[in-house]
Coordinates of C-alpha atoms in Angstrom, one line a residue:
Chain A
M1 CA 135.6 108.6 123.4
S2 CA 139.0 106.9 123.6
A3 CA 139.1 105.7 120.0
T4 CA 139.4 108.1 117.0
P5 CA 136.0 108.5 115.4
P6 CA 135.8 107.0 111.9
F7 CA 134.9 110.5 110.4
K8 CA 136.3 113.8 111.3
R9 CA 133.2 115.7 110.4
I10 CA 129.9 114.3 109.2
A11 CA 127.3 116.7 107.6
L12 CA 123.7 115.8 107.5
I13 CA 121.4 117.7 105.1
G14 CA 117.8 117.2 106.1
L15 CA 116.5 116.4 109.6
G16 CA 113.4 114.4 109.1
L17 CA 112.8 110.9 110.4
I18 CA 115.9 109.5 108.7
G19 CA 118.3 112.5 109.1
S20 CA 117.4 112.9 112.8
S21 CA 117.7 109.2 113.4
L22 CA 121.2 109.3 111.9
A23 CA 122.1 112.3 114.0
R24 CA 121.1 110.5 117.2
G25 CA 122.9 107.3 116.2
I26 CA 126.1 109.1 115.2
Q27 CA 126.1 111.0 118.5
Q28 CA 125.3 107.9 120.5
L29 CA 128.1 105.9 118.9
G30 CA 130.6 108.7 118.5
L31 CA 131.0 108.2 114.8
A32 CA 132.1 111.8 114.0
G33 CA 134.6 114.1 115.5
E34 CA 132.1 116.8 114.8
L35 CA 128.5 116.4 113.6
V36 CA 127.1 119.3 111.6
A37 CA 123.5 119.3 110.3
T38 CA 121.1 121.5 108.5
D39 CA 117.6 121.6 107.1
N40 CA 115.9 123.8 104.6
S41 CA 113.2 124.7 107.2
A42 CA 114.2 127.3 109.7
A43 CA 111.7 125.8 112.2
V44 CA 113.4 122.4 111.9
R45 CA 116.8 124.0 112.4
A46 CA 115.6 125.8 115.5
R47 CA 114.1 122.6 116.9
A48 CA 117.3 120.7 116.1
V49 CA 119.3 123.3 118.2
E50 CA 116.8 122.9 121.0
I51 CA 117.0 119.1 121.1
K52 CA 120.8 119.1 120.3
L53 CA 120.6 116.9 117.2
A54 CA 124.2 117.9 116.2
D55 CA 127.3 119.7 117.5
R56 CA 126.4 122.5 115.2
I57 CA 123.3 123.4 113.1
A58 CA 124.4 125.2 109.9
D59 CA 122.1 127.8 108.2
D60 CA 122.6 126.4 104.7
N61 CA 123.8 123.4 102.8
A62 CA 127.0 125.1 101.6
S63 CA 128.3 125.9 105.0
A64 CA 127.2 122.6 106.5
V65 CA 129.4 120.5 104.2
K66 CA 132.5 122.5 104.6
D67 CA 135.5 120.3 105.5
A68 CA 133.2 117.3 106.1
D69 CA 134.6 113.9 105.1
L70 CA 131.1 112.3 105.0
V71 CA 128.0 114.2 103.7
I72 CA 124.6 112.5 103.7
A73 CA 121.6 114.1 102.0
C74 CA 118.5 113.0 103.9
V75 CA 115.9 114.6 101.7
P76 CA 113.0 113.6 99.5
V77 CA 114.3 112.1 96.2
G78 CA 112.8 114.9 94.2
V79 CA 115.2 117.5 95.6
A80 CA 118.4 115.4 95.6
G81 CA 119.6 117.1 92.5
D82 CA 119.1 120.6 94.1
V83 CA 121.0 119.5 97.1
A84 CA 123.9 118.3 95.0
K85 CA 123.9 121.6 93.2
S86 CA 123.9 123.6 96.4
I87 CA 126.9 121.7 97.9
A88 CA 129.0 120.9 94.8
A89 CA 131.4 123.9 95.0
H90 CA 131.8 123.5 98.8
L91 CA 132.8 119.9 99.2
A92 CA 136.1 118.9 100.6
P93 CA 138.2 116.8 98.1
G94 CA 138.0 113.1 98.9
A95 CA 134.7 113.5 100.8
I96 CA 132.2 110.7 100.6
V97 CA 128.8 112.0 99.5
S98 CA 125.8 109.8 100.0
D99 CA 122.0 109.9 100.4
V100 CA 119.2 107.8 101.9
G101 CA 116.6 108.0 99.1
S102 CA 114.2 105.2 98.4
V103 CA 114.9 105.4 94.6
K104 CA 118.4 105.1 93.4
A105 CA 118.7 105.4 89.6
S106 CA 117.0 108.8 89.5
V107 CA 119.1 110.0 92.5
L108 CA 122.3 108.7 90.9
H109 CA 121.5 110.6 87.8
A110 CA 120.3 113.8 89.4
M111 CA 123.2 114.2 91.9
S112 CA 125.9 113.0 89.5
E113 CA 125.1 115.9 87.2
Y114 CA 126.4 118.4 89.8
L115 CA 128.9 116.6 92.0
P116 CA 132.6 117.2 91.2
D117 CA 135.0 114.3 90.3
N118 CA 137.2 114.7 93.3
I119 CA 134.7 113.3 95.8
H120 CA 133.3 109.7 96.2
F121 CA 129.6 109.6 95.4
I122 CA 128.0 106.4 96.8
P123 CA 124.2 106.4 97.0
A124 CA 122.5 104.5 99.8
H125 CA 119.1 103.4 100.9
P126 CA 118.4 102.2 104.5
V127 CA 115.3 100.1 104.3
A128 CA 113.8 101.3 107.5
G129 CA 111.3 103.8 108.7
T130 CA 108.1 104.5 110.6
E131 CA 105.0 106.4 109.6
N132 CA 106.2 109.5 111.5
S133 CA 108.1 112.5 110.1
G134 CA 110.2 115.4 111.4
P135 CA 113.1 116.0 113.7
D136 CA 111.4 114.7 116.8
S137 CA 110.4 111.3 115.2
G138 CA 113.9 109.9 114.8
F139 CA 115.6 107.4 117.1
A140 CA 119.1 105.9 117.1
E141 CA 117.9 102.3 116.8
L142 CA 115.9 102.8 113.6
F143 CA 118.5 101.1 111.4
S144 CA 119.3 98.3 113.8
N145 CA 118.9 94.8 112.2
R146 CA 117.5 96.4 109.0
W147 CA 119.2 96.4 105.6
C148 CA 121.0 99.3 104.0
I149 CA 121.5 99.0 100.2
L150 CA 124.5 100.8 98.6
T151 CA 124.4 101.4 94.9
P152 CA 128.0 102.6 94.0
P153 CA 128.3 103.7 90.4
D154 CA 130.7 101.8 88.2
G155 CA 134.3 102.6 89.1
A156 CA 133.5 103.7 92.6
D157 CA 136.5 103.6 95.0
P158 CA 136.4 100.3 97.0
A159 CA 137.9 102.0 100.0
A160 CA 135.1 104.6 100.1
V161 CA 132.5 101.9 99.7
E162 CA 134.1 100.0 102.5
K163 CA 134.1 103.1 104.7
L164 CA 130.4 103.8 104.1
T165 CA 129.7 100.1 104.7
G166 CA 131.4 100.4 108.1
F167 CA 129.3 103.4 108.9
W168 CA 126.0 101.7 108.3
A169 CA 127.2 98.5 110.0
A170 CA 128.1 100.6 113.1
L171 CA 124.5 101.7 113.2
G172 CA 123.4 98.1 113.3
A173 CA 122.4 97.7 109.6
N174 CA 123.3 94.8 107.3
V175 CA 124.8 96.2 104.1
E176 CA 124.1 94.9 100.6
I177 CA 125.6 96.2 97.4
M178 CA 123.4 96.4 94.3
Q179 CA 123.0 98.0 90.9
A180 CA 120.7 101.1 91.1
A181 CA 118.3 99.7 88.5
H182 CA 117.9 96.4 90.3
H183 CA 117.4 98.2 93.6
D184 CA 114.6 100.2 92.1
L185 CA 112.9 97.0 90.9
V186 CA 113.3 95.2 94.2
L187 CA 112.0 98.2 96.2
A188 CA 109.1 98.7 93.8
V189 CA 107.7 95.4 95.1
T190 CA 108.8 95.4 98.7
S191 CA 108.0 99.0 99.4
H192 CA 106.6 101.2 96.7
L193 CA 103.7 99.0 95.5
P194 CA 102.6 98.2 99.1
H195 CA 102.5 101.9 99.9
L196 CA 100.5 102.7 96.7
I197 CA 98.0 99.9 97.5
A198 CA 97.7 101.1 101.1
Y199 CA 97.2 104.7 100.1
T200 CA 94.5 103.5 97.6
I201 CA 92.5 101.3 100.0
V202 CA 92.6 103.9 102.8
G203 CA 91.3 106.4 100.3
T204 CA 88.6 104.0 99.1
A205 CA 87.4 103.3 102.6
D206 CA 87.2 107.0 103.3
E207 CA 84.9 107.8 100.4
L208 CA 82.2 105.2 100.6
E209 CA 78.6 106.3 100.7
D210 CA 77.0 103.4 102.5
V211 CA 79.7 103.0 105.2
T212 CA 80.5 105.9 107.5
R213 CA 84.0 107.0 108.4
S214 CA 83.1 106.3 112.0
E215 CA 82.3 102.7 111.1
V216 CA 85.5 102.4 109.2
L217 CA 87.5 103.5 112.2
K218 CA 85.6 101.5 114.8
F219 CA 85.9 98.2 112.9
S220 CA 89.4 98.7 111.5
A221 CA 90.8 95.9 113.7
G222 CA 89.4 93.5 111.1
G223 CA 92.5 94.2 109.0
F224 CA 92.1 97.7 107.6
R225 CA 94.1 99.4 110.4
D226 CA 97.3 97.6 109.3
F227 CA 97.1 99.5 106.0
T228 CA 96.6 102.9 107.6
R229 CA 100.0 102.8 109.1
I230 CA 102.0 103.0 105.9
A231 CA 99.3 105.2 104.3
A232 CA 100.2 107.7 107.1
S233 CA 103.7 108.0 105.7
D234 CA 105.2 111.4 104.6
P235 CA 103.2 112.7 101.5
T236 CA 106.2 114.6 100.0
M237 CA 108.6 111.7 100.3
W238 CA 106.1 109.3 98.7
R239 CA 105.0 111.7 95.9
D240 CA 108.6 111.9 94.9
V241 CA 109.2 108.1 95.1
F242 CA 106.3 107.3 92.7
L243 CA 107.4 109.9 90.2
A244 CA 111.1 109.0 90.4
N245 CA 110.4 105.2 90.1
K246 CA 107.5 105.4 87.8
D247 CA 108.5 102.6 85.3
A248 CA 109.2 100.0 87.9
V249 CA 106.1 100.9 89.9
L250 CA 103.9 100.7 86.9
E251 CA 105.4 97.4 85.9
M252 CA 104.7 95.9 89.4
L253 CA 101.2 97.4 89.3
G254 CA 100.5 95.6 86.1
T255 CA 101.5 92.2 87.7
F256 CA 99.5 93.0 90.8
Q257 CA 96.4 93.8 88.7
E258 CA 96.7 90.5 86.9
D259 CA 96.9 88.6 90.2
L260 CA 94.0 90.6 91.6
S261 CA 91.9 89.7 88.6
K262 CA 92.7 86.1 89.0
L263 CA 91.5 86.1 92.7
T264 CA 88.5 88.2 91.8
R265 CA 87.6 85.6 89.2
A266 CA 88.0 82.8 91.7
I267 CA 85.5 84.6 94.0
R268 CA 83.1 85.3 91.3
R269 CA 83.1 81.6 90.2
D270 CA 83.0 80.2 93.7
D271 CA 86.3 78.5 93.2
G272 CA 87.2 77.8 96.8
D273 CA 90.1 75.5 95.9
A274 CA 91.9 78.2 94.0
L275 CA 91.5 80.6 97.0
F276 CA 92.6 78.0 99.5
E277 CA 95.6 77.1 97.5
H278 CA 96.6 80.8 97.2
F279 CA 96.1 81.6 100.9
T280 CA 98.1 78.6 101.9
R281 CA 101.0 79.7 99.8
T282 CA 101.1 83.3 101.1
R283 CA 101.1 82.1 104.7
A284 CA 104.6 80.7 104.2
I285 CA 106.0 84.1 103.2
R286 CA 105.2 85.5 106.6
R287 CA 107.1 82.7 108.3
G288 CA 110.1 83.4 106.1
I289 CA 110.2 87.1 107.1
V290 CA 109.9 86.3 110.8
S291 CA 112.5 83.6 110.6
I292 CA 115.1 86.0 109.2
G293 CA 114.3 88.5 111.9
Q294 CA 112.7 91.1 109.7
D295 CA 109.5 91.2 111.7
E296 CA 108.1 90.2 115.1
A297 CA 107.4 86.6 115.8
A298 CA 104.7 87.7 118.3
P299 CA 101.2 87.7 116.8
D300 CA 99.6 90.9 115.7
F301 CA 103.0 92.6 115.4
G302 CA 103.3 92.3 119.2
R303 CA 100.5 94.8 119.7
K304 CA 99.5 95.0 123.3
H305 CA 96.2 93.7 124.6
Q306 CA 94.5 95.1 127.7
A307 CA 94.2 92.6 130.6
L308 CA 90.7 91.5 131.6
T309 CA 89.2 92.7 134.8
K310 CA 86.6 90.7 136.7
K311 CA 83.7 92.9 137.7
A312 CA 83.2 93.4 141.4
D313 CA 80.8 90.8 142.7
Chain B
M1 CA 83.6 82.4 142.6
S2 CA 81.2 84.1 145.1
A3 CA 78.8 85.4 142.5
T4 CA 76.5 83.2 140.5
P5 CA 78.0 82.9 136.9
P6 CA 75.8 84.5 134.3
F7 CA 75.5 81.1 132.4
K8 CA 75.0 77.7 133.9
R9 CA 76.6 75.9 131.1
I10 CA 78.4 77.4 128.0
A11 CA 79.2 75.2 125.0
L12 CA 81.8 76.2 122.5
I13 CA 81.9 74.4 119.2
G14 CA 85.3 74.8 117.6
L15 CA 88.6 75.6 119.4
G16 CA 90.6 77.6 117.0
L17 CA 91.9 81.1 117.7
I18 CA 88.5 82.5 118.6
G19 CA 87.0 79.5 120.3
S20 CA 90.1 78.9 122.4
S21 CA 90.3 82.6 123.3
L22 CA 86.7 82.5 124.4
A23 CA 87.4 79.4 126.5
R24 CA 90.3 81.1 128.3
G25 CA 88.3 84.3 128.9
I26 CA 85.2 82.4 130.1
Q27 CA 87.4 80.4 132.6
Q28 CA 89.4 83.5 133.7
L29 CA 86.2 85.5 134.4
G30 CA 84.1 82.6 135.7
L31 CA 81.3 83.3 133.2
A32 CA 80.0 79.8 133.2
G33 CA 79.0 77.3 135.9
E34 CA 80.4 74.7 133.5
L35 CA 82.3 75.2 130.3
V36 CA 82.0 72.4 127.7
A37 CA 83.8 72.5 124.4
T38 CA 84.4 70.4 121.4
D39 CA 86.1 70.5 118.0
N40 CA 85.6 68.4 114.9
S41 CA 89.3 67.4 115.0
A42 CA 90.3 64.7 117.4
A43 CA 93.8 66.1 117.7
V44 CA 92.4 69.5 118.8
R45 CA 90.1 67.8 121.3
A46 CA 93.1 65.9 122.8
R47 CA 95.1 69.1 122.9
A48 CA 92.2 70.9 124.6
V49 CA 92.1 68.3 127.3
E50 CA 95.9 68.7 127.8
I51 CA 95.8 72.4 128.2
K52 CA 92.5 72.4 130.1
L53 CA 90.6 74.7 127.7
A54 CA 87.3 73.6 129.3
D55 CA 85.8 71.8 132.3
R56 CA 84.8 69.0 129.8
I57 CA 85.7 68.3 126.2
A58 CA 82.8 66.6 124.5
D59 CA 83.3 64.1 121.6
D60 CA 80.7 65.6 119.4
N61 CA 78.5 68.7 118.9
A62 CA 75.3 67.0 120.0
S63 CA 76.6 66.0 123.4
A64 CA 78.5 69.3 123.8
V65 CA 75.3 71.5 123.7
K66 CA 73.2 69.3 126.0
D67 CA 71.7 71.5 128.7
A68 CA 73.8 74.5 127.7
D69 CA 72.1 77.9 128.1
L70 CA 74.7 79.5 125.8
V71 CA 76.1 77.8 122.7
I72 CA 78.7 79.5 120.4
A73 CA 79.8 78.1 117.1
C74 CA 83.4 79.2 116.5
V75 CA 83.8 77.7 113.1
P76 CA 84.5 78.9 109.5
V77 CA 81.4 80.4 108.1
G78 CA 81.2 77.7 105.4
V79 CA 80.3 75.1 108.0
A80 CA 77.9 77.1 110.2
G81 CA 74.9 75.4 108.6
D82 CA 76.3 72.0 109.3
V83 CA 76.9 72.8 112.9
A84 CA 73.4 74.1 113.3
K85 CA 72.1 70.9 111.8
S86 CA 74.2 68.8 114.1
I87 CA 73.0 70.5 117.3
A88 CA 69.4 71.4 116.4
A89 CA 67.7 68.4 118.0
H90 CA 69.9 68.6 121.2
L91 CA 69.5 72.2 122.2
A92 CA 67.9 73.1 125.5
P93 CA 64.7 75.2 125.2
G94 CA 65.5 78.8 125.8
A95 CA 69.2 78.5 125.0
I96 CA 71.0 81.4 123.3
V97 CA 72.7 80.1 120.2
S98 CA 75.4 82.4 118.6
D99 CA 78.5 82.3 116.4
V100 CA 81.6 84.4 115.7
G101 CA 81.6 84.4 111.9
S102 CA 83.0 87.3 109.9
V103 CA 80.0 87.2 107.5
K104 CA 76.5 87.5 108.9
A105 CA 73.8 87.3 106.3
S106 CA 74.9 83.9 105.0
V107 CA 75.3 82.5 108.5
L108 CA 71.9 83.8 109.6
H109 CA 70.4 82.1 106.6
A110 CA 72.4 78.9 106.9
M111 CA 71.9 78.3 110.6
S112 CA 68.2 79.5 110.8
E113 CA 67.3 76.8 108.4
Y114 CA 68.0 74.1 111.1
L115 CA 67.6 75.8 114.5
P116 CA 64.3 75.2 116.3
D117 CA 62.0 78.0 117.3
N118 CA 62.3 77.5 121.0
I119 CA 65.9 78.9 121.3
H120 CA 67.3 82.4 120.8
F121 CA 69.5 82.7 117.7
I122 CA 71.7 85.8 117.8
P123 CA 74.6 85.9 115.4
A124 CA 77.7 87.8 116.5
H125 CA 81.1 88.8 115.1
P126 CA 83.9 89.9 117.4
V127 CA 86.1 92.1 115.2
A128 CA 89.4 90.8 116.6
G129 CA 92.0 88.3 115.7
T130 CA 95.6 87.5 115.0
E131 CA 97.3 85.8 112.1
N132 CA 97.6 82.6 114.2
S133 CA 95.2 79.6 114.3
G134 CA 94.5 76.7 116.5
P135 CA 93.8 75.9 120.2
D136 CA 97.2 77.1 121.4
S137 CA 96.9 80.5 119.7
G138 CA 94.1 81.9 121.8
F139 CA 94.3 84.3 124.7
A140 CA 91.8 85.7 127.1
E141 CA 92.5 89.4 126.2
L142 CA 91.8 89.0 122.5
F143 CA 88.5 90.8 122.6
S144 CA 89.5 93.5 125.1
N145 CA 88.8 97.0 123.7
R146 CA 87.7 95.5 120.4
W147 CA 84.2 95.7 118.9
C148 CA 81.7 92.8 118.8
I149 CA 78.8 93.2 116.4
L150 CA 75.5 91.5 117.1
T151 CA 73.1 91.0 114.2
P152 CA 69.9 89.8 115.9
P153 CA 67.2 88.8 113.4
D154 CA 63.9 90.7 113.4
G155 CA 61.8 89.8 116.4
A156 CA 64.7 88.6 118.5
D157 CA 64.1 88.5 122.3
P158 CA 65.5 91.7 123.8
A159 CA 66.4 89.9 127.0
A160 CA 68.5 87.4 125.1
V161 CA 70.2 90.1 123.1
E162 CA 71.0 91.9 126.4
K163 CA 72.4 88.8 128.0
L164 CA 74.7 88.1 125.0
T165 CA 75.7 91.8 125.1
G166 CA 76.7 91.4 128.7
F167 CA 78.7 88.3 127.9
W168 CA 80.8 90.2 125.3
A169 CA 81.1 93.2 127.5
A170 CA 82.5 91.1 130.3
L171 CA 85.2 89.9 127.9
G172 CA 86.1 93.6 127.4
A173 CA 84.4 94.1 124.1
N174 CA 82.3 97.1 123.0
V175 CA 79.0 95.8 121.5
E176 CA 77.2 97.2 118.5
I177 CA 73.9 96.0 117.1
M178 CA 73.6 96.0 113.3
Q179 CA 71.5 94.6 110.5
A180 CA 73.3 91.5 109.0
A181 CA 73.4 93.0 105.5
H182 CA 75.0 96.3 106.7
H183 CA 77.5 94.3 108.8
D184 CA 78.6 92.5 105.6
L185 CA 79.1 95.7 103.7
V186 CA 81.1 97.4 106.6
L187 CA 83.3 94.4 107.1
A188 CA 83.8 94.0 103.4
V189 CA 85.7 97.3 103.5
T190 CA 87.3 97.1 107.0
S191 CA 88.4 93.5 106.8
H192 CA 87.6 91.4 103.7
L193 CA 89.0 93.8 101.0
P194 CA 92.2 94.4 103.0
H195 CA 92.7 90.7 103.4
L196 CA 92.1 90.1 99.7
I197 CA 94.5 92.8 98.7
A198 CA 97.1 91.6 101.1
Y199 CA 96.8 88.0 99.9
T200 CA 97.2 89.3 96.3
I201 CA 100.3 91.4 96.8
V202 CA 102.1 88.8 98.8
G203 CA 101.4 86.3 96.0
T204 CA 102.6 88.8 93.5
A205 CA 105.8 89.4 95.3
D206 CA 106.4 85.7 95.5
E207 CA 106.1 85.0 91.8
L208 CA 108.4 87.6 90.3
E209 CA 111.0 86.6 87.8
D210 CA 113.5 89.5 88.3
V211 CA 113.3 89.7 92.1
T212 CA 114.1 86.7 94.2
R213 CA 112.2 85.5 97.2
S214 CA 115.2 86.1 99.3
E215 CA 115.3 89.7 98.3
V216 CA 111.6 90.1 99.0
L217 CA 112.1 88.8 102.5
K218 CA 115.2 90.8 103.3
F219 CA 113.9 94.1 102.1
S220 CA 110.3 93.6 103.4
A221 CA 110.7 96.3 106.1
G222 CA 110.1 98.8 103.3
G223 CA 106.4 98.2 103.8
F224 CA 105.7 94.7 102.4
R225 CA 106.0 92.9 105.7
D226 CA 102.9 94.7 107.0
F227 CA 100.9 92.9 104.4
T228 CA 102.3 89.5 105.1
R229 CA 100.7 89.4 108.6
I230 CA 97.1 89.4 107.4
A231 CA 98.1 87.3 104.4
A232 CA 99.2 84.7 106.9
S233 CA 95.6 84.3 108.3
D234 CA 93.8 81.0 108.3
P235 CA 93.2 79.8 104.7
T236 CA 90.0 77.9 105.4
M237 CA 88.4 80.8 107.3
W238 CA 89.2 83.2 104.6
R239 CA 88.2 81.0 101.6
D240 CA 84.7 80.8 103.3
V241 CA 84.5 84.5 104.0
F242 CA 85.1 85.5 100.4
L243 CA 82.6 82.9 99.1
A244 CA 80.0 83.9 101.7
N245 CA 80.3 87.6 101.3
K246 CA 80.9 87.6 97.5
D247 CA 78.6 90.4 96.5
A248 CA 79.8 93.0 99.0
V249 CA 83.4 92.0 98.4
L250 CA 83.1 92.3 94.6
E251 CA 81.4 95.7 95.1
M252 CA 84.2 97.0 97.2
L253 CA 86.7 95.6 94.8
G254 CA 85.1 97.6 92.0
T255 CA 85.5 100.8 94.0
F256 CA 89.1 100.0 94.9
Q257 CA 89.9 99.3 91.3
E258 CA 88.6 102.7 90.2
D259 CA 90.6 104.4 92.9
L260 CA 93.8 102.5 92.0
S261 CA 93.3 103.5 88.3
K262 CA 93.1 107.1 89.4
L263 CA 96.3 107.0 91.3
T264 CA 98.0 105.0 88.5
R265 CA 97.0 107.6 86.0
A266 CA 98.4 110.3 88.3
I267 CA 101.8 108.5 88.4
R268 CA 101.8 108.0 84.6
R269 CA 101.1 111.6 84.0
D270 CA 103.6 112.9 86.6
D271 CA 100.7 114.6 88.5
G272 CA 102.5 115.1 91.8
D273 CA 99.8 117.4 93.2
A274 CA 97.1 114.7 92.9
L275 CA 99.4 112.2 94.7
F276 CA 100.3 114.7 97.4
E277 CA 96.7 115.6 98.0
H278 CA 95.6 112.0 98.2
F279 CA 98.5 111.0 100.6
T280 CA 97.8 113.9 102.9
R281 CA 94.1 112.9 103.2
T282 CA 94.9 109.3 104.0
R283 CA 97.3 110.3 106.7
A284 CA 94.4 111.7 108.7
I285 CA 92.6 108.3 108.9
R286 CA 95.4 106.8 110.8
R287 CA 95.2 109.5 113.4
G288 CA 91.5 108.8 113.7
I289 CA 92.0 105.1 114.4
V290 CA 94.7 105.8 117.0
S291 CA 92.6 108.5 118.7
I292 CA 89.7 106.1 119.3
G293 CA 92.1 103.4 120.7
Q294 CA 91.8 100.9 117.9
D295 CA 95.6 100.9 117.2
E296 CA 98.9 101.7 118.9
A297 CA 99.9 105.3 119.1
A298 CA 103.5 104.1 119.1
P299 CA 105.2 104.3 115.6
D300 CA 105.6 101.1 113.6
F301 CA 102.8 99.3 115.6
G302 CA 105.1 99.6 118.6
R303 CA 107.5 97.1 117.1
K304 CA 110.7 96.7 119.1
H305 CA 114.0 98.0 117.9
Q306 CA 117.3 96.5 119.0
A307 CA 119.5 98.9 121.1
L308 CA 122.8 100.0 119.5
T309 CA 126.0 98.7 120.9
K310 CA 129.3 100.6 120.7
K311 CA 132.1 98.4 119.3
A312 CA 134.9 97.7 121.8
D313 CA 137.6 100.3 121.3

């Protein structure tokens, strides 16, 4: 506590997985003189008081942001505009206002409409998460060694961008600056399309007539269980993502469909060479991800395996 | 070593992930009086000698199976018939012959053609694996708490089925008996379709014009990286699976395509309620898998997260 914290007061709006992880990280690292947080759910606010997620839990957005020099909206992208509207008149001049939404062009548009000119609006997206939600699911290390993408609008103050960069870097994240539209295209392929596909296949498996749900669960270690993790992600958040990034998602879906048709055709025509060539190519991508530290090198995501026990003789 | 091992001599044909895991488990638990193994690759045989995967490494299939009372072919399903042909004349009467292939009807057909009547042929499929291949990738605990499906042909000897059941149970597996055709349908959804989808989406991401490979790798923690694991599985094994289980895979693909069209339409029409309802339903499947112990309860598959470090003041 010897050094002056980089922010005098940080306000977090929304205490789900991301907001509550930020709260824990900010407290652990002493990034704010005072941490104020709020959530639109009274139950979540009460829980946040119980588990001490902030120095002070405010009852509403307006009082939460008062005198804060950093405000971060940690809410589903569909309500980012509403949050901006609720805080606009109460922001301190010169404050940095940011968010953590998985879509950036729509958030930039929705929040800009309400935010005043005397603050610095710099949207952000930490590419990190788990399948869990709520104030108890967060942890300070969530952003460590993950990327956080900032999409400052044209003409954004470089000093404010730098200060927000420092904030995410302190939490262990690597920061990248990008145009909002490009962000939305990149994330459509690295995040949104995978989620949509996972949601689809898990739904498919659950509705079959000839295969029971019990069989699907029991034999899920054949590959299916990997998909169920991201298909267990927060429904509200993901509904909003698909609606807010509709164009890029539909474009990626089109490409995916073409590729799936190609592989389907190879199976139908017994074209083993085409399948082998494709499967060999995709194997290399995994190695690339592991080599840059974006996933575990250990097989099977490092899942644990029970030790064998010899039966008593 | 005080008890008599359940098998006098076990022969393993093929020392990839599954074969070398079996070898390690058999040795650790003392399930064979003698363990003999072979592989069609001289390099793998040499490596197997080096790391002592068996009591004896045979030069070919015929000599490996001599006098064995349990023979397990651990090879891609496309060559199961060839293996049966190579060992048929050398099998000891009364031996149990099995395999570990991910497709059962085609293996049953291909191997039955060559195997003599005086042995017990009982196909098997341990639903377990990792994305790694080769003799160094195996480990004794691979089958622990996973399912192994046996598909004995009509009229199989109950005592032989029971003996093979005991073998897999000793390795920690839960054993289920199933008709080969039903196995192929169940695995088409819990394993083959997920792999095909993962192979497709990883290929899609790798071929985009507007998003670079470096961006795909960096921002893969948004969900994409989960798919890269199974898309890194052995290309030969998976080529053979899709060709051998073509009908069931194409049927599941058809259902998947219908469901994907339904969700695509919901996005196109801004039907948030339909998306929310679907995403809520799929979330429950994950809980089912975790509750029966077929995946980690820890978020993010229990992946490790680096601890935060406070910068020096």
